Short mmCIF file of C-alpha atoms in Angstrom, two decimals:
data_model
loop_
_atom_site.label_atom_id
_atom_site.label_comp_id
_atom_site.label_asym_id
_atom_site.label_seq_id
_atom_site.Cartn_x
_atom_site.Cartn_y
_atom_site.Cartn_z
CA MET A 140 371.94 11.41 72.29
CA SER A 141 370.70 13.61 69.42
CA VAL A 142 367.44 14.94 70.84
CA LEU A 143 364.52 16.02 68.70
CA ALA A 144 364.56 19.67 67.66
CA CYS A 145 361.99 21.67 69.62
CA ILE A 146 360.70 25.23 69.39
CA ARG A 147 358.99 26.75 72.43
CA ILE A 148 356.99 29.97 72.44
CA SER A 149 355.68 31.62 75.62
CA THR A 150 354.12 35.06 75.85
CA ASP A 151 355.32 35.26 79.47
CA ALA A 152 358.79 36.04 78.13
CA PHE A 153 357.57 39.32 76.61
CA PRO A 154 356.27 42.62 77.99
CA ARG A 155 352.56 42.43 78.80
CA GLU A 156 351.60 44.99 76.15
CA THR A 157 353.23 42.98 73.34
CA ARG A 158 352.16 39.45 74.31
CA PHE A 159 349.18 39.15 72.00
CA ALA A 160 351.16 40.62 69.09
CA VAL A 161 353.84 37.96 69.63
CA TRP A 162 351.25 35.18 69.61
CA ARG A 163 349.45 36.54 66.56
CA GLN A 164 352.74 36.65 64.68
CA ALA A 165 353.48 33.07 65.71
CA MET A 166 350.11 31.96 64.30
CA THR A 167 350.45 33.97 61.08
CA PRO A 168 351.87 31.05 59.03
CA LEU A 169 348.50 29.27 59.39
CA PHE A 170 345.71 31.43 60.85
CA ASP A 171 344.33 34.93 61.06
CA VAL A 172 343.71 35.68 64.75
CA SER A 173 341.25 38.20 66.21
CA SER A 174 342.14 40.38 69.19
CA PRO A 175 341.34 38.86 72.60
CA PRO A 176 338.60 40.30 74.83
CA GLU A 177 341.20 41.28 77.46
CA PRO A 178 344.58 41.75 75.71
CA GLU A 179 346.23 43.14 78.86
CA THR A 180 345.87 39.76 80.61
CA PHE A 181 346.46 37.53 77.57
CA SER A 182 348.64 34.45 78.06
CA ALA A 183 349.69 31.65 75.71
CA SER A 184 352.38 29.02 75.33
CA ALA A 185 353.21 26.30 72.82
CA TYR A 186 355.89 23.79 71.95
CA THR A 187 356.55 21.88 68.74
CA TYR A 188 358.83 18.89 68.10
CA LEU A 189 359.98 17.97 64.60
CA ILE A 190 359.63 14.17 64.38
CA GLY A 191 360.71 12.94 60.97
CA SER A 192 358.05 13.97 58.47
CA VAL A 193 355.53 15.21 61.06
CA ALA A 194 355.41 17.92 63.70
CA PHE A 195 353.93 17.34 67.15
CA GLY A 196 353.28 19.72 70.00
CA GLY A 197 350.98 21.20 72.57
CA THR A 198 349.22 24.53 73.04
CA GLN A 199 347.62 26.33 75.98
CA VAL A 200 346.12 29.71 75.15
CA ASP A 201 343.46 32.08 76.43
CA ALA A 202 340.26 32.57 74.45
CA LEU A 203 340.83 33.62 70.82
CA ALA A 204 339.04 33.18 67.49
CA TYR A 205 341.03 31.72 64.58
CA GLU A 206 340.23 31.75 60.88
CA ARG A 207 341.83 30.16 57.84
CA THR A 208 340.40 31.94 54.83
CA PRO A 209 340.65 31.12 51.11
CA ALA A 210 343.01 34.11 50.81
CA ARG A 211 345.25 32.71 53.55
CA ILE A 212 345.28 29.28 51.91
CA GLU A 213 346.19 30.82 48.56
CA ALA A 214 348.95 32.89 50.16
CA ASP A 215 350.76 30.22 52.17
CA HIS A 216 350.03 26.98 50.24
CA VAL A 217 350.38 25.00 53.48
CA ASP A 218 348.60 21.75 52.65
CA HIS A 219 348.83 19.63 55.77
CA ILE A 220 346.31 17.78 57.90
CA LEU A 221 346.09 19.01 61.50
CA ILE A 222 344.95 16.46 64.08
CA ARG A 223 344.04 18.10 67.39
CA LEU A 224 343.33 16.39 70.68
CA ASP A 225 341.22 18.99 72.51
CA PHE A 226 340.99 18.84 76.31
CA SER A 227 338.16 20.35 78.34
CA VAL A 228 336.52 20.02 81.74
CA GLU A 229 333.80 17.91 80.10
CA ARG A 230 336.33 15.77 78.17
CA PRO A 231 339.52 15.63 80.26
CA GLU A 232 340.76 12.64 78.22
CA GLY A 233 340.47 14.74 75.06
CA VAL A 234 338.50 14.50 71.82
CA LEU A 235 340.06 14.22 68.35
CA ARG A 236 339.35 16.89 65.75
CA VAL A 237 340.47 16.83 62.11
CA ILE A 238 341.33 20.10 60.35
CA ASP A 239 342.31 20.10 56.68
CA LEU A 240 344.56 23.15 56.30
CA GLY A 241 343.79 23.13 52.57
CA GLN A 242 340.17 24.07 53.35
CA PRO A 243 338.72 27.21 54.98
CA ILE A 244 337.70 27.06 58.63
CA SER A 245 336.54 29.47 61.34
CA LEU A 246 337.19 28.51 64.96
CA PRO A 247 334.99 30.52 67.36
CA LEU A 248 336.22 32.43 70.39
CA ALA A 249 337.34 29.86 72.96
CA PRO A 250 340.35 28.96 75.12
CA MET A 251 342.53 26.18 73.73
CA ASP A 252 344.23 23.34 75.56
CA CYS A 253 345.28 20.72 73.03
CA LEU A 254 347.89 18.45 71.51
CA CYS A 255 348.54 18.91 67.80
CA LEU A 256 349.89 16.73 64.99
CA PHE A 257 350.76 18.38 61.68
CA VAL A 258 350.96 15.76 58.93
CA PRO A 259 351.81 16.38 55.24
CA ARG A 260 348.86 15.47 53.04
CA ASP A 261 350.82 12.94 50.99
CA VAL A 262 351.90 11.16 54.20
CA MET A 263 348.36 11.10 55.57
CA GLU A 264 346.83 9.90 52.31
CA VAL A 265 348.94 6.75 52.45
CA ALA A 266 347.40 5.74 55.78
CA ALA A 267 343.95 7.35 55.62
CA PRO A 268 342.81 8.04 52.03
CA GLY A 269 339.97 10.55 51.86
CA VAL A 270 340.79 12.11 55.24
CA GLU A 271 339.82 15.51 53.80
CA ARG A 272 336.19 14.39 54.12
CA LEU A 273 336.63 14.56 57.90
CA HIS A 274 337.49 18.28 57.82
CA ASP A 275 336.24 20.12 60.93
CA ARG A 276 334.78 16.96 62.41
CA PHE A 277 335.29 15.31 65.79
CA ILE A 278 336.24 11.63 65.85
CA GLU A 279 334.52 9.80 68.67
CA GLU A 280 335.44 6.63 70.55
CA PRO A 281 336.12 3.81 70.12
CA ARG A 282 337.90 4.48 66.80
CA SER A 283 339.58 7.62 68.07
CA GLU A 284 341.16 6.07 71.15
CA VAL A 285 344.11 4.42 69.38
CA LEU A 286 345.40 7.74 68.04
CA ALA A 287 344.33 9.77 71.08
CA GLY A 288 346.17 7.42 73.42
CA LEU A 289 349.28 7.58 71.25
CA MET A 290 349.22 11.39 71.26
CA ARG A 291 348.90 11.50 75.05
CA GLY A 292 351.83 9.11 75.37
CA LEU A 293 353.91 11.04 72.84
CA ALA A 294 353.43 14.25 74.84
CA LYS A 295 355.15 12.55 77.78
CA ALA A 296 357.84 10.76 75.76
CA ALA A 297 358.86 13.44 73.22
CA PRO A 298 361.43 15.18 75.47
CA THR A 299 363.33 11.90 75.87
CA LEU A 300 363.18 10.70 72.24
CA ASP A 301 366.17 11.04 69.93
CA ARG A 302 366.26 11.54 66.18
CA MET A 303 367.14 7.89 65.55
CA GLU A 304 363.76 6.94 67.03
CA ALA A 305 361.77 9.39 64.92
CA GLY A 306 361.22 6.90 62.08
CA ALA A 307 359.67 4.34 64.43
CA VAL A 308 357.39 7.01 65.90
CA VAL A 309 356.16 8.04 62.44
CA GLU A 310 355.47 4.42 61.47
CA THR A 311 353.46 3.97 64.67
CA LEU A 312 351.49 7.13 63.90
CA LEU A 313 350.72 5.90 60.38
CA ALA A 314 349.28 2.69 61.83
CA ALA A 315 347.16 4.74 64.24
CA PHE A 316 345.91 6.98 61.41
CA SER A 317 344.72 3.93 59.48
CA ILE A 318 342.71 2.74 62.49
CA SER A 319 341.28 6.04 63.77
CA LEU A 320 340.88 8.10 60.59
CA ALA A 321 340.54 5.80 57.58
CA SER A 322 337.13 5.60 55.90
CA PRO A 323 335.07 2.60 57.03
CA PRO A 324 334.80 -0.28 54.52
CA GLY A 325 332.42 0.60 51.71
CA ALA A 326 332.56 4.36 52.37
CA GLU A 327 334.60 5.00 49.23
CA SER A 328 333.29 4.05 45.81
CA PRO A 329 335.46 1.94 43.46
CA THR A 330 335.93 5.00 41.22
CA ASP A 331 337.06 7.16 44.15
CA ALA A 332 339.47 4.44 45.27
CA ARG A 333 341.00 4.22 41.78
CA ASP A 334 341.37 7.99 41.58
CA THR A 335 343.02 8.12 45.02
CA ALA A 336 345.53 5.45 44.03
CA LEU A 337 346.22 7.18 40.72
CA LEU A 338 346.67 10.54 42.40
CA ARG A 339 349.25 9.02 44.75
CA ARG A 340 351.13 7.59 41.77
CA ALA A 341 351.08 10.99 40.09
CA GLN A 342 352.36 12.73 43.23
CA ARG A 343 355.18 10.22 43.65
CA HIS A 344 356.17 10.65 39.98
CA ILE A 345 356.19 14.43 40.30
CA ASP A 346 358.26 14.37 43.48
CA ALA A 347 360.79 12.03 41.87
CA ASN A 348 361.21 14.33 38.86
CA LEU A 349 361.08 17.86 40.27
CA SER A 350 364.44 18.75 38.73
CA SER A 351 363.44 17.52 35.27
CA ARG A 352 362.92 20.12 32.54
CA ASP A 353 360.31 17.81 31.00
CA LEU A 354 357.90 17.72 33.95
CA THR A 355 354.95 18.87 31.85
CA PRO A 356 351.31 17.70 32.04
CA ASP A 357 351.81 15.75 28.79
CA ARG A 358 354.89 13.92 30.10
CA ILE A 359 353.23 13.21 33.46
CA ALA A 360 350.11 11.84 31.78
CA ASN A 361 352.22 9.65 29.47
CA ALA A 362 354.21 8.28 32.41
CA LEU A 363 350.97 7.32 34.18
CA GLY A 364 349.32 5.95 31.03
CA ILE A 365 346.31 8.27 31.25
CA SER A 366 344.93 11.16 29.21
CA ARG A 367 345.79 14.76 29.97
CA THR A 368 342.11 15.38 30.74
CA SER A 369 342.16 12.65 33.38
CA LEU A 370 345.32 14.14 34.88
CA TYR A 371 343.71 17.58 35.11
CA ARG A 372 340.69 16.04 36.85
CA LEU A 373 342.92 14.36 39.47
CA PHE A 374 344.49 17.70 40.42
CA LYS A 375 341.39 19.86 40.08
CA ASP A 376 341.00 20.22 43.87
CA ARG A 377 344.72 20.96 44.31
CA GLY A 378 344.88 24.04 42.12
CA GLY A 379 345.77 22.20 38.92
CA VAL A 380 348.78 20.18 37.80
CA ALA A 381 351.06 23.12 36.97
CA ASP A 382 350.35 24.85 40.28
CA TYR A 383 350.96 21.63 42.22
CA VAL A 384 354.33 21.12 40.47
CA ARG A 385 355.32 24.74 41.12
CA ARG A 386 354.45 24.44 44.84
CA ARG A 387 356.38 21.20 45.21
CA ARG A 388 359.40 22.76 43.49
CA LEU A 389 359.25 25.79 45.77
CA ARG A 390 359.12 23.52 48.81
CA ARG A 391 362.07 21.52 47.50
CA VAL A 392 364.09 24.74 47.08
CA GLN A 393 363.00 25.90 50.52
CA SER A 394 364.10 22.60 52.05
CA ALA A 395 367.47 22.74 50.23
CA LEU A 396 368.13 26.22 51.61
CA THR A 397 368.07 24.86 55.18
CA LEU A 398 370.46 21.97 54.56
CA PRO A 399 373.80 22.16 56.39
CA GLY A 400 376.66 22.57 53.94
CA GLU A 401 374.46 23.84 51.08
CA THR A 402 376.51 26.80 49.86
CA ARG A 403 375.28 27.25 46.28
CA ARG A 404 373.72 30.55 45.35
CA ILE A 405 369.97 30.68 45.78
CA SER A 406 369.54 31.29 42.05
CA GLU A 407 371.49 28.09 41.25
CA ILE A 408 369.21 26.01 43.47
CA ALA A 409 366.14 27.65 41.97
CA PHE A 410 367.40 26.95 38.45
CA GLU A 411 367.93 23.29 39.31
CA TYR A 412 364.22 23.04 40.07
CA GLY A 413 362.94 24.71 36.95
CA PHE A 414 362.90 28.42 37.80
CA LYS A 415 364.62 30.19 34.92
CA ASP A 416 364.18 33.78 36.07
CA GLU A 417 365.55 34.90 39.45
CA ALA A 418 363.05 37.74 39.90
CA THR A 419 360.09 35.49 39.11
CA PHE A 420 361.37 32.88 41.54
CA SER A 421 361.89 35.44 44.31
CA ARG A 422 358.33 36.72 43.97
CA ALA A 423 356.89 33.20 43.90
CA PHE A 424 358.90 32.14 46.95
CA ARG A 425 357.82 35.12 49.04
CA ARG A 426 354.20 34.70 47.95
CA ALA A 427 354.27 31.01 48.89
CA PHE A 428 356.03 31.23 52.26
CA GLY A 429 355.58 34.80 53.45
CA TYR A 430 359.30 35.58 53.63
CA THR A 431 362.26 35.74 51.28
CA ALA A 432 364.54 32.91 50.20
CA THR A 433 367.40 34.72 51.94
CA ALA A 434 365.42 34.72 55.19
CA ALA A 435 364.77 31.00 54.73
CA ARG A 436 368.50 30.33 54.44
CA GLU A 437 369.16 32.39 57.58
CA ALA A 438 366.39 30.54 59.42
CA GLY A 439 367.96 27.25 58.36
CA ALA A 440 371.22 28.29 59.95
CA ARG A 441 369.37 28.99 63.20
CA LEU A 442 367.60 25.63 63.05
CA THR A 443 370.97 23.86 63.10
CA ASN A 444 372.13 25.87 66.10
CA PRO A 445 371.40 23.85 69.30
CA LYS A 446 371.85 26.98 71.39
CA ILE A 447 368.61 28.34 69.90
CA VAL A 448 366.44 25.37 69.01
CA GLY A 449 364.66 24.07 72.10
CA ASP A 450 366.74 26.17 74.49
CA GLU A 451 364.49 27.99 76.96
CA ALA A 452 367.27 30.44 77.70
CA HIS A 453 366.62 31.94 74.26
CA LEU A 454 362.94 32.76 74.77
CA HIS A 455 363.96 36.42 74.77
CA LEU A 456 364.61 36.29 71.02
CA SER A 457 362.69 38.98 69.16
CA PRO A 458 359.20 37.99 67.94
CA PRO A 459 360.09 37.57 64.23
CA ASP A 460 362.72 34.91 64.94
CA ARG A 461 360.97 31.99 66.59
CA PRO A 462 357.69 32.31 64.64
CA LEU A 463 359.71 32.37 61.41
CA MET A 464 361.40 29.13 62.46
CA TRP A 465 358.02 27.56 63.30
CA GLY A 466 356.51 28.70 60.02
CA ASP A 467 359.55 27.33 58.24
CA TRP A 468 358.89 23.91 59.79
CA MET A 469 355.25 24.01 58.65
CA ASN A 470 356.34 24.70 55.09
CA LYS A 471 359.17 22.16 54.96
CA LEU A 472 357.15 19.20 56.32
CA GLY A 473 356.08 18.28 52.81
CA GLY A 474 359.44 19.11 51.26
#
């Protein structure tokens, strides 16, 4: 059986004086983390499974404050929706919380015991258009229970699932998103609904033509049968059309670098996706992902090594290794 790839991080595997530093580095791909009140007793653990186009896992960590700033968003370009099921003494069954990683958020000092789903925005928008409006909100019963129940069940079943079953799991999650997170009937105006549908068409067209030299705003607008002004309006909240295309191309290159058997030079892959200058590409890649394209290729080699991925015997790996692999997963979800 080909089990799902899993990364586990536990501060217990490191010297006491370095445990918080290890955790902060693990969180760096998504959040800035403040120092804990008592760093000498700090403890945290997490696991993440890669299930098709989504990532699922659990976290238990002592009290910390997390922040995702505009500067962080601009630096990493991670544009996923995070669905958390937060457990507490008051709510032992858990309560759903939606966090749009494309928007700033400050999470106050508090311990965390939760299950997490990281979902690429384009995947989520198919099932729950307008989910960004739920940013930093809790979803209460009864609508939340379908997805919450599925997440609790997935936490138990994930260790026994294989990669052949990942597609069925994702389809089940999509159905749950549409029930628990979709806007109620009438919540979205006809104009908003048309724009959402048109944006999805534009995103699909861009993804299908990332290697085309003619992927310009004019060509995209012509393919969709709309004006360039309308196209710019659709992508206004996503940094603009050109920036969106550049980010998707970078993610496609990043994904290609982790493929088994991909032996082309990095510059050749970059050129295939529209980057004409190697130095410009290298700077853009590091700015987008926080590490070099060479490091991404090396991380990809580790991800295909079953002796490292999901193997608790390798928890002694130095702090840069496992967090880099986890950050790599966050970036490649939408690739």
